[in-house]
Amino acid sequence: MSDSTHSGHSAADRAERKRLRALDTRRSVIWGEKIARGVITVGGLMVIVAVLGIMVFLVRVVLPMLADGEIHGSVRYQLDTGQDVIWLNGDEFQTLGLAVAAEGRVLTYHIPTGTEIRRGQFDFEDAAVTAVAGTLGRDQVAFGFDNGTIRLARLGFESETTSRRNLPSDLQQIDERDRQRDGRVYTEVGTGDFRTLSSVIDLGPAEQVSEHAIIAVDYRVGGTSTRPTSAVATVDAENTVRVTQTRSQVNMMTGEETITATTSELPPLDLGEGVSVTEVLLSGNADRALIATDDGVVHRYDLRNLDNPQLAERRRVADDDVAVTSMTFLSGEDTLIVGGADGSVSAFFRLQTGTSETTDGRELVRAREHRPMPAAVVSLSEAQRQKEFVAVDGEGNVWVYQSTSDQVLFELARSGDVTTQSMGMIFPRSDGTMLVSRGGEVEAWQYTHQHPEVTLGTLFGRIWYEGYSEPTFVWQSTAGTDLVEPKYSLIPLIFGTIKAATYAMLFAVPIALMAAIYTSEFVDRRVRSTVKPMMEMMESLPTVVLGFVAALVLAPLVEEFIGAVLLGFFALPTGLMLGAFAWQMLPVQTALRFDGFPKFIAMGAMVLLTALVAAELGPLFERLLFQGDFKAWTAGRHGTGTPFMFMILLPVSYLLVAYVFRKTLGHHYKALLGDRDRAAAGRIDALRWIIMLFAALVLSWVMASLLTAIGYDPRGGFIDSYQQRNALVVGFIMAFAVIPNIYTLAEDALNSVPGHLRSASLACGASAWQTATWVILPTAASGVFSAVMMGMGRAVGETMIVVMAAGNTPIMEWNIFSGLRTLSATIAIELPEAVRDGTNYRVLFLAALTLFVLTFVINTFAELIRQRFRKRAFQL
């Protein structure tokens, strides 16, 4: 009794211990799940925080680019000129100013305080100044006088560095920053040395150009240091226009200077009664002169041949009876700014339009109508380095414009006597403006606007740039000269990103999905276990290597064998179909015996054989369809659009023929096959396919010919001139990089479909292909779609392949044979050389933010569609 009781207790103890161990295990599992859940939650939150942090950082860098400018301060004082001021200049540091009075007094003053630094006197020999103008830098000035003479003067500044130990001891303090002595101003800089500024004043001899008073003058200098040039245009009281051009050549060996001067009297203006000249402008290389009159007309002279000048154009630039009160060129002299008596401010481009109304085929075209000023424009002054200018009207308003972005940067106003006419200027660094009235009252403003050329309109809208015939999207952040304005439209980069991804997916998706269906549903497991790891290894190839191969190997090969490449698009599917029919004709035992790896190897051999055949027949194909030169055909040098449209329409034609056959003869065809053996049925099916293929060829050619007959030609659209590094090459190599990603995920999605659905379909008599297309693929649609979108994301963000193989041409055309430039490639190329916090730097970060948003939108849209597919699959 005790033994049995003891054994019972022992069994109960063992059961209890077993239960406790099971309980302990479950507790450990629970704790493990809690820890895993916590880690996953924290990791997910960290990913979200990281993504948000990246976006916040990008926004933080981009926002200052769209900020308004800031005014730092202004000064106002009266100069002791004693005469009417006729010219004004200031140095780039806003330290020294120069004011020239009508009787020759030249005053150098300290801009921040108005302190007089130096006083000089020009000897005008009792002649009265009737006209004055200067160069873009305002340091070279021409004076016109009432006696018909002109004088050239230099009114500029010199800057040098003075070390602290060489600093004079008796300097006079002007303000907290500057000191002065003997007409020089000393300013301490960050190195501890002193910047020393002084004015340069020099007046040249009088030159007689007319017997009548000069009423308008302009002065330009150009050339090089060894071959400088200068030109002066004058209009006298009789409205006679003359241009004098001087060319100097310095002998590098002897230093001897040879000067050649040419004076030409231009054709008469033929002005109406009571019409007078208000302004004259001369281009820097003296190839054109512009004369404005008070009836709102600008007369343009063509001076390319100074021995035979021509009045090329008369252009009305203002409304009827509205005088042109001021005009100026912007930097680069491709934009003419015209101010009118009604306050209008307009920008004109000189464009090559081929018009017969002008002698040179060019004409002034109104490109922009800027915001008008409240009163008549009395002064226009251009910036030296940007497309900015300052306009002053008769009511004392002072507006700083940015022409390209078509905005008013600052609206300033004179605080003194606004009834007297003022002359304005922008400081060389475009960080301030200064005005002086006739009576010598000076007002100066200091401001900063870091990115005046950038607005949402310039970034994402059509802008009419200099040299372009119409508003367009352009990306050109740098140029060979500083006179060319940067162009920051992101639309060509967004377009290039979409174009590259589209062509890559066009090649990658069919191949990847068909391969996934094939290995998931049709091949032996041994083949699948070999193929899938190989495809996954392809994904590990560095894209820089793929880009290198594409640029240096694939692109030249495609260009050289373009006929074979085009033929290959049709030859490879044809070869696979012929191989499939040949396999179908084999006896059943033979087909089963060689199924698996032998069949897979035979398929590869067929692809290789077809590629070799396409390579051999490529030149013949090019001669038959494109007269032996496909690149010349794309450029439109010969032929019509029929051959290429025939190629494009061939797949559509085949699908149409197949549809008609199935609808009309499908049942009869199934009855014809009946109980025939495999080989006989294969022969009949192959014959049927060949007949349908020939019918599709005929139908495609007829359709292409009809399109040509009605005037359609694909050239100039999605087909145009051939470039070696193009979207076709990018599509090939990016598809090679994307296919493994799509294939792996899609194949996993197909294999995850429950086996009972596959078995049920096959048990109902469906073929393996019918099961794959009507059961497996719809069930796995969410996973397959996710695979495609993952590939799309990879293609959108791809960098090195497009950097090396796309040509980096930011153009907007769907031509598959032209290059492109993507957002990611632009960032990779330009960011290392972009100046930190500069406009280009911030625009590149905006490009990154745009790519971020673009990817986010695509992924969000894809997730919505995937969820819809998932709900449908769940119902199964």
PDB file of C-alpha atoms in Angstrom, residues 187-312:
ATOM      1  CA  THR A 187      38.939  99.659 -42.993  1.00  0.00           C
ATOM      2  CA  GLU A 188      40.114  96.793 -40.813  1.00  0.00           C
ATOM      3  CA  VAL A 189      39.358  93.360 -42.261  1.00  0.00           C
ATOM      4  CA  GLY A 190      39.229  89.926 -40.688  1.00  0.00           C
ATOM      5  CA  THR A 191      42.944  89.192 -41.175  1.00  0.00           C
ATOM      6  CA  GLY A 192      43.995  92.177 -39.060  1.00  0.00           C
ATOM      7  CA  ASP A 193      45.163  94.131 -42.093  1.00  0.00           C
ATOM      8  CA  PHE A 194      43.451  97.193 -43.475  1.00  0.00           C
ATOM      9  CA  ARG A 195      41.653  97.616 -46.777  1.00  0.00           C
ATOM     10  CA  THR A 196      42.628 100.983 -48.211  1.00  0.00           C
ATOM     11  CA  LEU A 197      40.216 102.658 -50.607  1.00  0.00           C
ATOM     12  CA  SER A 198      40.741 105.787 -52.656  1.00  0.00           C
ATOM     13  CA  SER A 199      39.002 107.407 -55.590  1.00  0.00           C
ATOM     14  CA  VAL A 200      40.497 107.642 -59.093  1.00  0.00           C
ATOM     15  CA  ILE A 201      39.541 110.776 -61.010  1.00  0.00           C
ATOM     16  CA  ASP A 202      40.781 111.499 -64.517  1.00  0.00           C
ATOM     17  CA  LEU A 203      39.348 113.551 -67.390  1.00  0.00           C
ATOM     18  CA  GLY A 204      40.325 113.068 -71.005  1.00  0.00           C
ATOM     19  CA  PRO A 205      40.652 115.720 -73.709  1.00  0.00           C
ATOM     20  CA  ALA A 206      37.678 117.138 -75.608  1.00  0.00           C
ATOM     21  CA  GLU A 207      36.793 115.528 -78.921  1.00  0.00           C
ATOM     22  CA  GLN A 208      34.654 117.361 -81.460  1.00  0.00           C
ATOM     23  CA  VAL A 209      31.968 115.051 -82.841  1.00  0.00           C
ATOM     24  CA  SER A 210      29.284 117.533 -83.957  1.00  0.00           C
ATOM     25  CA  GLU A 211      28.584 121.169 -84.647  1.00  0.00           C
ATOM     26  CA  HIS A 212      25.487 120.955 -82.464  1.00  0.00           C
ATOM     27  CA  ALA A 213      24.849 120.266 -78.820  1.00  0.00           C
ATOM     28  CA  ILE A 214      24.988 116.643 -77.695  1.00  0.00           C
ATOM     29  CA  ILE A 215      21.586 115.665 -76.278  1.00  0.00           C
ATOM     30  CA  ALA A 216      22.249 111.958 -75.629  1.00  0.00           C
ATOM     31  CA  VAL A 217      25.389 109.879 -75.228  1.00  0.00           C
ATOM     32  CA  ASP A 218      26.415 106.351 -74.276  1.00  0.00           C
ATOM     33  CA  TYR A 219      29.825 104.829 -73.631  1.00  0.00           C
ATOM     34  CA  ARG A 220      31.009 101.214 -73.669  1.00  0.00           C
ATOM     35  CA  VAL A 221      34.369  99.521 -73.194  1.00  0.00           C
ATOM     36  CA  GLY A 222      35.314  95.951 -74.007  1.00  0.00           C
ATOM     37  CA  GLY A 223      37.961  93.740 -75.558  1.00  0.00           C
ATOM     38  CA  THR A 224      40.895  92.240 -73.670  1.00  0.00           C
ATOM     39  CA  SER A 225      43.812  93.648 -71.713  1.00  0.00           C
ATOM     40  CA  THR A 226      46.040  93.561 -74.805  1.00  0.00           C
ATOM     41  CA  ARG A 227      43.329  94.582 -77.275  1.00  0.00           C
ATOM     42  CA  PRO A 228      40.937  96.936 -75.483  1.00  0.00           C
ATOM     43  CA  THR A 229      38.083  98.548 -77.353  1.00  0.00           C
ATOM     44  CA  SER A 230      35.805 101.466 -76.628  1.00  0.00           C
ATOM     45  CA  ALA A 231      32.808 102.972 -78.361  1.00  0.00           C
ATOM     46  CA  VAL A 232      30.798 106.163 -77.948  1.00  0.00           C
ATOM     47  CA  ALA A 233      27.379 106.844 -79.422  1.00  0.00           C
ATOM     48  CA  THR A 234      26.067 110.409 -79.571  1.00  0.00           C
ATOM     49  CA  VAL A 235      22.897 112.133 -80.692  1.00  0.00           C
ATOM     50  CA  ASP A 236      23.053 115.872 -81.348  1.00  0.00           C
ATOM     51  CA  ALA A 237      20.356 118.496 -81.380  1.00  0.00           C
ATOM     52  CA  GLU A 238      19.685 117.817 -85.052  1.00  0.00           C
ATOM     53  CA  ASN A 239      18.971 114.139 -84.200  1.00  0.00           C
ATOM     54  CA  THR A 240      22.087 113.006 -85.994  1.00  0.00           C
ATOM     55  CA  VAL A 241      23.449 109.746 -84.581  1.00  0.00           C
ATOM     56  CA  ARG A 242      27.163 109.029 -84.669  1.00  0.00           C
ATOM     57  CA  VAL A 243      29.211 106.112 -83.345  1.00  0.00           C
ATOM     58  CA  THR A 244      32.939 106.264 -82.758  1.00  0.00           C
ATOM     59  CA  GLN A 245      34.744 102.990 -82.157  1.00  0.00           C
ATOM     60  CA  THR A 246      38.329 102.844 -80.921  1.00  0.00           C
ATOM     61  CA  ARG A 247      40.489  99.730 -80.981  1.00  0.00           C
ATOM     62  CA  SER A 248      43.855  99.514 -79.244  1.00  0.00           C
ATOM     63  CA  GLN A 249      46.519  96.886 -79.756  1.00  0.00           C
ATOM     64  CA  VAL A 250      49.504  96.572 -77.452  1.00  0.00           C
ATOM     65  CA  ASN A 251      52.711  95.039 -78.780  1.00  0.00           C
ATOM     66  CA  MET A 252      53.726  92.468 -76.159  1.00  0.00           C
ATOM     67  CA  MET A 253      57.397  92.807 -77.072  1.00  0.00           C
ATOM     68  CA  THR A 254      57.826  96.572 -77.204  1.00  0.00           C
ATOM     69  CA  GLY A 255      54.803  97.752 -75.249  1.00  0.00           C
ATOM     70  CA  GLU A 256      53.910 100.106 -78.097  1.00  0.00           C
ATOM     71  CA  GLU A 257      50.182 100.828 -78.390  1.00  0.00           C
ATOM     72  CA  THR A 258      48.458 101.237 -81.745  1.00  0.00           C
ATOM     73  CA  ILE A 259      45.073 102.978 -81.699  1.00  0.00           C
ATOM     74  CA  THR A 260      42.573 102.814 -84.551  1.00  0.00           C
ATOM     75  CA  ALA A 261      39.450 104.995 -84.435  1.00  0.00           C
ATOM     76  CA  THR A 262      36.448 104.703 -86.747  1.00  0.00           C
ATOM     77  CA  THR A 263      33.586 107.191 -86.782  1.00  0.00           C
ATOM     78  CA  SER A 264      30.373 106.537 -88.628  1.00  0.00           C
ATOM     79  CA  GLU A 265      27.271 108.642 -89.063  1.00  0.00           C
ATOM     80  CA  LEU A 266      24.221 106.431 -88.845  1.00  0.00           C
ATOM     81  CA  PRO A 267      21.203 106.615 -91.170  1.00  0.00           C
ATOM     82  CA  PRO A 268      18.794 109.397 -90.178  1.00  0.00           C
ATOM     83  CA  LEU A 269      16.096 108.665 -87.643  1.00  0.00           C
ATOM     84  CA  ASP A 270      13.380 110.408 -89.660  1.00  0.00           C
ATOM     85  CA  LEU A 271      11.444 111.502 -86.590  1.00  0.00           C
ATOM     86  CA  GLY A 272       8.065 113.143 -86.815  1.00  0.00           C
ATOM     87  CA  GLU A 273       7.409 116.747 -85.965  1.00  0.00           C
ATOM     88  CA  GLY A 274       7.786 117.464 -82.277  1.00  0.00           C
ATOM     89  CA  VAL A 275       9.376 114.085 -81.527  1.00  0.00           C
ATOM     90  CA  SER A 276      12.694 114.175 -79.685  1.00  0.00           C
ATOM     91  CA  VAL A 277      15.308 111.656 -78.566  1.00  0.00           C
ATOM     92  CA  THR A 278      15.246 110.714 -74.889  1.00  0.00           C
ATOM     93  CA  GLU A 279      17.936 108.048 -74.568  1.00  0.00           C
ATOM     94  CA  VAL A 280      20.684 106.259 -76.500  1.00  0.00           C
ATOM     95  CA  LEU A 281      22.165 102.848 -75.678  1.00  0.00           C
ATOM     96  CA  LEU A 282      25.173 101.121 -77.162  1.00  0.00           C
ATOM     97  CA  SER A 283      26.115  97.467 -76.794  1.00  0.00           C
ATOM     98  CA  GLY A 284      29.442  96.494 -75.275  1.00  0.00           C
ATOM     99  CA  ASN A 285      30.946  95.250 -78.531  1.00  0.00           C
ATOM    100  CA  ALA A 286      29.326  98.123 -80.442  1.00  0.00           C
ATOM    101  CA  ASP A 287      27.340  95.850 -82.741  1.00  0.00           C
ATOM    102  CA  ARG A 288      24.046  97.659 -82.150  1.00  0.00           C
ATOM    103  CA  ALA A 289      22.732 101.011 -80.974  1.00  0.00           C
ATOM    104  CA  LEU A 290      19.282 101.801 -79.603  1.00  0.00           C
ATOM    105  CA  ILE A 291      17.661 105.238 -79.765  1.00  0.00           C
ATOM    106  CA  ALA A 292      14.538 105.935 -77.692  1.00  0.00           C
ATOM    107  CA  THR A 293      12.130 108.774 -78.459  1.00  0.00           C
ATOM    108  CA  ASP A 294       9.340 110.457 -76.569  1.00  0.00           C
ATOM    109  CA  ASP A 295       6.668 108.913 -78.805  1.00  0.00           C
ATOM    110  CA  GLY A 296       7.309 105.440 -77.342  1.00  0.00           C
ATOM    111  CA  VAL A 297       9.468 104.070 -80.169  1.00  0.00           C
ATOM    112  CA  VAL A 298      12.929 102.486 -80.036  1.00  0.00           C
ATOM    113  CA  HIS A 299      15.086 102.617 -83.160  1.00  0.00           C
ATOM    114  CA  ARG A 300      17.607  99.793 -83.421  1.00  0.00           C
ATOM    115  CA  TYR A 301      20.727 100.122 -85.567  1.00  0.00           C
ATOM    116  CA  ASP A 302      22.762  97.192 -86.843  1.00  0.00           C
ATOM    117  CA  LEU A 303      26.437  98.162 -86.461  1.00  0.00           C
ATOM    118  CA  ARG A 304      28.141  94.862 -87.214  1.00  0.00           C
ATOM    119  CA  ASN A 305      29.557  96.538 -90.314  1.00  0.00           C
ATOM    120  CA  LEU A 306      30.364 100.028 -89.113  1.00  0.00           C
ATOM    121  CA  ASP A 307      31.225 101.086 -92.672  1.00  0.00           C
ATOM    122  CA  ASN A 308      27.638 100.316 -93.675  1.00  0.00           C
ATOM    123  CA  PRO A 309      25.381 100.767 -90.635  1.00  0.00           C
ATOM    124  CA  GLN A 310      21.701 100.063 -91.096  1.00  0.00           C
ATOM    125  CA  LEU A 311      18.540 101.088 -89.310  1.00  0.00           C
ATOM    126  CA  ALA A 312      17.375  97.525 -88.650  1.00  0.00           C
TER     127      ALA A 312
END
